[in-house]
CSV table of C-alpha atoms in Angstrom, one decimal:
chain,number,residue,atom,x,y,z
E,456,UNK,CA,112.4,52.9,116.8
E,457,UNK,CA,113.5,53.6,113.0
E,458,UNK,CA,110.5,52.6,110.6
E,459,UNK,CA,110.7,49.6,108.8
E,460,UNK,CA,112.1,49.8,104.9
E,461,UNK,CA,109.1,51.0,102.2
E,462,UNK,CA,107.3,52.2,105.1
E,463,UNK,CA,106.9,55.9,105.8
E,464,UNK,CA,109.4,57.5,108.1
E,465,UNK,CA,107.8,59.2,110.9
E,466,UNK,CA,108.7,62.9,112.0
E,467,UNK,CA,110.1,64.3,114.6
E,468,UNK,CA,107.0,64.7,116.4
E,469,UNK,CA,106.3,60.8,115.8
E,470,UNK,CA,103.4,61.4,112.8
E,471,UNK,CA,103.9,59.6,109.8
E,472,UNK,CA,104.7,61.3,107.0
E,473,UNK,CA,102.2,59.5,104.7
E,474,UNK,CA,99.4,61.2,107.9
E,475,UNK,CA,100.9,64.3,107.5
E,476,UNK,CA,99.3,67.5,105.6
E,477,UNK,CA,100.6,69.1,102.2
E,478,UNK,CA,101.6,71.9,103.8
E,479,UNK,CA,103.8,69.9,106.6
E,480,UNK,CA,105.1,67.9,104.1
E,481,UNK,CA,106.3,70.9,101.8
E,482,UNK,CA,107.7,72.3,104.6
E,483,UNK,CA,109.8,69.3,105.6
E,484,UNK,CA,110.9,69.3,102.4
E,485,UNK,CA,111.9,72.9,102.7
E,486,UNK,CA,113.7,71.6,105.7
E,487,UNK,CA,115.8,68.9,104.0
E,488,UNK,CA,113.9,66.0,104.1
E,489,UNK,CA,114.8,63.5,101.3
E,490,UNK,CA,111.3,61.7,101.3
E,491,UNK,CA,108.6,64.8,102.1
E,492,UNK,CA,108.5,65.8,98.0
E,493,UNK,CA,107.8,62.5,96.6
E,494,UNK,CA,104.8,61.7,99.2
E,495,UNK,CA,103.6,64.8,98.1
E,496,UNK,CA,103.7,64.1,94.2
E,497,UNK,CA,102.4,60.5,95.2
E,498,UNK,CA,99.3,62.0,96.9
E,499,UNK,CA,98.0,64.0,94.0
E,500,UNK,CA,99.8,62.3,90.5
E,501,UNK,CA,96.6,61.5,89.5
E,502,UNK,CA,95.0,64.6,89.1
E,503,UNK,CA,98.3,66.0,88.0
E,504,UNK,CA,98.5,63.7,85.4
E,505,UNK,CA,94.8,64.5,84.4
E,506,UNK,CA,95.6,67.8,84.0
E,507,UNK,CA,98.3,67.6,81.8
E,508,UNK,CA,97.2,64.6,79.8
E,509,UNK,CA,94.1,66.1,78.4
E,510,UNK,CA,95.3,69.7,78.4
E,511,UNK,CA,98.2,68.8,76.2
E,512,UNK,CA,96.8,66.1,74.2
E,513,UNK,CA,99.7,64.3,73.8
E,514,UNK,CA,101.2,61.7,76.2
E,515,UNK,CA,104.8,61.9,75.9
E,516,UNK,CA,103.7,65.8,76.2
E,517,UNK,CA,102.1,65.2,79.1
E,518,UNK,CA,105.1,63.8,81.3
E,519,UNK,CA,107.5,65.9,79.9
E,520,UNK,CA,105.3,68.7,80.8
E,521,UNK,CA,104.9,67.0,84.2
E,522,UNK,CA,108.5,66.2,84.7
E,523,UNK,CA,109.3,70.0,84.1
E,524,UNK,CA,106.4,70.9,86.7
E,525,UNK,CA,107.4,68.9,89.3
E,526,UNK,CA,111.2,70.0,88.8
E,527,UNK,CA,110.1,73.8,89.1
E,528,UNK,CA,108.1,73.2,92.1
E,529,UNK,CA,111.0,70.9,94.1
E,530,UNK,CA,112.9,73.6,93.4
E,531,UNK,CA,110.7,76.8,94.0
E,532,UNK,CA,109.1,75.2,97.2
E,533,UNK,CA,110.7,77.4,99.5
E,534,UNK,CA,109.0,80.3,97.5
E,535,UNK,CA,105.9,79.1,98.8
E,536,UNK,CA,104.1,81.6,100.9
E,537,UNK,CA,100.9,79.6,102.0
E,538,UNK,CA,98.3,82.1,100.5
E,539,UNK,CA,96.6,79.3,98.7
E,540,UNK,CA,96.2,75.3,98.9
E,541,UNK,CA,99.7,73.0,98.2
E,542,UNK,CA,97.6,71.2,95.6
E,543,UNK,CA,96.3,74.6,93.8
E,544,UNK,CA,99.9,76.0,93.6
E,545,UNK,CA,100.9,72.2,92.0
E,546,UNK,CA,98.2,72.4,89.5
E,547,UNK,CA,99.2,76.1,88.5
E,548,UNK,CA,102.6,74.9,87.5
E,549,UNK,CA,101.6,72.1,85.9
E,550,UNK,CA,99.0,74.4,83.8
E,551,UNK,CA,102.0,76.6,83.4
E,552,UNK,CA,104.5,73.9,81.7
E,553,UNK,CA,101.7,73.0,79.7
E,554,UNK,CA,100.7,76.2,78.6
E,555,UNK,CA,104.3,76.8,77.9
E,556,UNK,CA,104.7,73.6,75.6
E,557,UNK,CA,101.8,74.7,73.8
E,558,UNK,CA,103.0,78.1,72.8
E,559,UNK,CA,106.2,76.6,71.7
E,560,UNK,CA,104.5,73.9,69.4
E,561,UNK,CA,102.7,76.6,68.1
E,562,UNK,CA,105.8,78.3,67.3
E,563,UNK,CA,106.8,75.0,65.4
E,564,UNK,CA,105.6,74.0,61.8
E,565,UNK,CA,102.2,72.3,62.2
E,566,UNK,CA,103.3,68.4,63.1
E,567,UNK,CA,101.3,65.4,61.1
E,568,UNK,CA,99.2,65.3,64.5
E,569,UNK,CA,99.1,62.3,67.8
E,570,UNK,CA,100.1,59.3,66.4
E,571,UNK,CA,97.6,56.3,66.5
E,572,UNK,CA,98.9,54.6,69.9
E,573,UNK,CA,98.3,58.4,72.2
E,574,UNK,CA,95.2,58.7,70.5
E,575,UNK,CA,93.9,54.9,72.0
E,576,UNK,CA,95.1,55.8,75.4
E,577,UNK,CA,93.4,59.6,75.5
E,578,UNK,CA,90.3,57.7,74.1
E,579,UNK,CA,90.2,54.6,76.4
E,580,UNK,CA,91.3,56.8,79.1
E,581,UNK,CA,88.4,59.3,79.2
E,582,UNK,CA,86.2,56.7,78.3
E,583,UNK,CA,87.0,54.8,81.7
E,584,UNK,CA,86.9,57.8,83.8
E,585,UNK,CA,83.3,58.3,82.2
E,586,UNK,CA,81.4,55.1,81.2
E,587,UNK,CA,79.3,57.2,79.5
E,588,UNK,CA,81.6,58.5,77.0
E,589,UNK,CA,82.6,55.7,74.3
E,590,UNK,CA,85.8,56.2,72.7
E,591,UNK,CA,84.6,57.7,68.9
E,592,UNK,CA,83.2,60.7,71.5
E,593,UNK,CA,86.3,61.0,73.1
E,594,UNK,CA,88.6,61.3,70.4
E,595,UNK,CA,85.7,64.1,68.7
E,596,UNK,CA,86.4,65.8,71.8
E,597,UNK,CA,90.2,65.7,72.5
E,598,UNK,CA,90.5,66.8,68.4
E,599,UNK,CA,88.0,69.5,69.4
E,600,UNK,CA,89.8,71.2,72.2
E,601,UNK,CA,92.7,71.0,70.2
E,602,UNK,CA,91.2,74.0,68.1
E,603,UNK,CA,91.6,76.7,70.6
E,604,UNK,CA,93.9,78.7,72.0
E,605,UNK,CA,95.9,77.7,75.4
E,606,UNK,CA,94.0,80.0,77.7
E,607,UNK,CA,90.1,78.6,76.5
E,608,UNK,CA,91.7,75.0,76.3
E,609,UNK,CA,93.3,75.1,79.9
E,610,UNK,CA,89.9,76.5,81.8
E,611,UNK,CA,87.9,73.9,79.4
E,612,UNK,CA,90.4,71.2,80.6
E,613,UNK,CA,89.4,72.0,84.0
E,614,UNK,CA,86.0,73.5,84.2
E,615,UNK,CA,84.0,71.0,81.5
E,616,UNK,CA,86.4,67.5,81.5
E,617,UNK,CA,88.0,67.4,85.2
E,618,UNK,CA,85.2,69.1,87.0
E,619,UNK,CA,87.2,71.4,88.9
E,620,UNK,CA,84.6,74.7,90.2
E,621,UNK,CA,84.7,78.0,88.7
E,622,UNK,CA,86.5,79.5,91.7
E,623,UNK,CA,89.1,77.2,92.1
E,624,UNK,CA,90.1,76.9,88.4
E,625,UNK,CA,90.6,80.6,88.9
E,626,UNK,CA,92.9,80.1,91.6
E,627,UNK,CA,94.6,77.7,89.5
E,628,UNK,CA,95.1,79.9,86.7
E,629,UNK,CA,95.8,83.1,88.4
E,630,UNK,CA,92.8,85.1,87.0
E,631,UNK,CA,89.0,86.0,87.7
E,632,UNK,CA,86.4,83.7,88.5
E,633,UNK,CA,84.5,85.8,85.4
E,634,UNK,CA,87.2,85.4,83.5
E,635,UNK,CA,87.2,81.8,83.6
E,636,UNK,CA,83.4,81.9,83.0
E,637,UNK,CA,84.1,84.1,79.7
E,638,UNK,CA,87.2,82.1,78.5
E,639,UNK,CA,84.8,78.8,78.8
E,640,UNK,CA,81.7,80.5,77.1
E,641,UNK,CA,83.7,81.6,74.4
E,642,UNK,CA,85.6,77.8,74.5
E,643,UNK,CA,82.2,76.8,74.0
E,644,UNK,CA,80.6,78.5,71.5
E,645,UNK,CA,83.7,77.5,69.4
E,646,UNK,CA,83.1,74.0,70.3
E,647,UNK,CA,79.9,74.2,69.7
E,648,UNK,CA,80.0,73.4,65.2
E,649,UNK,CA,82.1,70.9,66.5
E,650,UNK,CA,80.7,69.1,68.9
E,651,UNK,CA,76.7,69.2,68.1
E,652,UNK,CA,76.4,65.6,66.5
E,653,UNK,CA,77.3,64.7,70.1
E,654,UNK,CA,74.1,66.5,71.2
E,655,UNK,CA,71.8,65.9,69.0
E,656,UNK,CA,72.0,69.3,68.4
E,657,UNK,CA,72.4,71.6,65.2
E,658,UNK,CA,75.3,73.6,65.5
E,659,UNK,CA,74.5,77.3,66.7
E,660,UNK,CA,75.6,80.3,63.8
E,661,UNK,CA,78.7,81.7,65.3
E,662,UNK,CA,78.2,85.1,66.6
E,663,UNK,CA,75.1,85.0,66.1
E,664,UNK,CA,73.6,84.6,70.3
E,665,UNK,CA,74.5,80.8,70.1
E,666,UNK,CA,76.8,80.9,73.4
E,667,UNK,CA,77.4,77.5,75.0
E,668,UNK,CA,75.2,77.3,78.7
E,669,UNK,CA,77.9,79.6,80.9
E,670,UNK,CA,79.3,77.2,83.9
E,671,UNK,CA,76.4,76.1,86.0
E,672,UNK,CA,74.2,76.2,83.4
E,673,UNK,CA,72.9,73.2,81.0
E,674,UNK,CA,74.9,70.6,79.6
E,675,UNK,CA,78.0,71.8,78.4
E,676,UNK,CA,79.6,71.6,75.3
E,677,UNK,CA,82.3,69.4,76.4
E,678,UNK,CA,81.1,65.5,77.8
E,679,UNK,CA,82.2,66.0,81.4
E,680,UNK,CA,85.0,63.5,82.3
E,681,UNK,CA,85.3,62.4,86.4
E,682,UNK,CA,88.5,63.7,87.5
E,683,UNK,CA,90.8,61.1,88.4
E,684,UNK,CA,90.4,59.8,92.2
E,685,UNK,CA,92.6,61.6,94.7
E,686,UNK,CA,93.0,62.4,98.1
E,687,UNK,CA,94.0,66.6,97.2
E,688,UNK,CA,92.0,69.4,99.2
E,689,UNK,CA,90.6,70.7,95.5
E,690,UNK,CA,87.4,68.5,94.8
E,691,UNK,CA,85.4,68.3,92.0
């Protein structure tokens, strides 16, 4: 019998779509289905959202960014050959929009900065997602990252604040596991000046052998933040 309305429709094999995998559900999409994309999104907005949130540093950014993402990959879907997890080919175009938006606002004259009300939610929002983190940290940080370039920020984003692992954040961004180790060292050390009243620490002479702890090491640079909850086959 036909599902009820708001419930999930099942497919033709009589699974729910909401019990279905990413990759059947990107696949019914592919075949036409009108629903298959949005359980999709649903399933993994959180971290999505993470991602673009604190990589951006700006919420109306953030779902633009998003928005743009989720646009590309409705559209690209059939373009997807399967050689990686649904969820990591998601999170490299969201990276990608953001990544994008970044370079373009560099492009721009420098803006006055995020206004007072984005600033509150960043703050609050980091420090829920980490109790430990109280909201004059958070805003240090989020100010902090916005000093680098859109490659250290993005593996930073990822790496130190969502908790993704090394070799996953590489899949993410289409490089090297090293690379993404080298990018965060040097994302790091730059951090470092910055971010040492946080530590307790005094801040280590640039250049001169006062690298941040590589991933895996000590504590890094950056407070870790808990990625979002989600049910997505990349955990933290």
């Amino acid at each position: 019998m036909p599902g009820q309305p708001g419930q999930a429709r099942p497919d033709p094999r009589g699974v729910p779509q909401a019990d279905r995998s990413d990759r059947d559900l990107l696949r019914l999409h592919v075949q036409g289905d009108g629903e298959a994309f949005g359980l999709l999104f649903v399933r993994h907005r959180e971290r999505l959202w993470a991602v673009a949130l604190r990589t951006l540093g700006d919420q109306e950014e953030a779902a633009d960014a998003l928005q743009d993402a989720m646009i590309s990959a409705f559209r690209r879907a059939g373009d997807f050959r399967g050689d990686s997890a649904v969820t990591t080919w998601l999170h490299r175009i969201v990276v990608n929009a953001c990544l994008d938006r970044i370079r373009r606002r560099a492009a721009r004259p420098a803006a006055s900065g995020m206004d007072e009300q984005t600033l509150d939610v960043l703050a609050q929002g980091s420090a829920l997602a980490d109790p430990g983190i109280d909201k004059d940290t958070a805003l240090d940080v989020l100010a902090a990252l916005r000093t680098l370039g859109p490659d250290q920020r993005a593996a930073l984003v990822l790496v130190d604040m969502l908790g993704y692992p090394v070799a996953d954040t590489a899949e993410i961004l289409g490089i090297s596991p090293g690379t993404v180790k080298s990018r965060c060292a040097r994302g790091r050390a730059r951090l470092l000046p910055l971010l040492a009243h946080l530590r307790g620490a005094d801040p280590a002479p640039a250049g001169a052998g006062g690298n941040a702890p590589a991933a895996g090491g000590n504590q890094p640079a950056i407070p870790r933040v808990s990625p979002a909850e989600g049910t997505g086959e990349i955990q933290a």
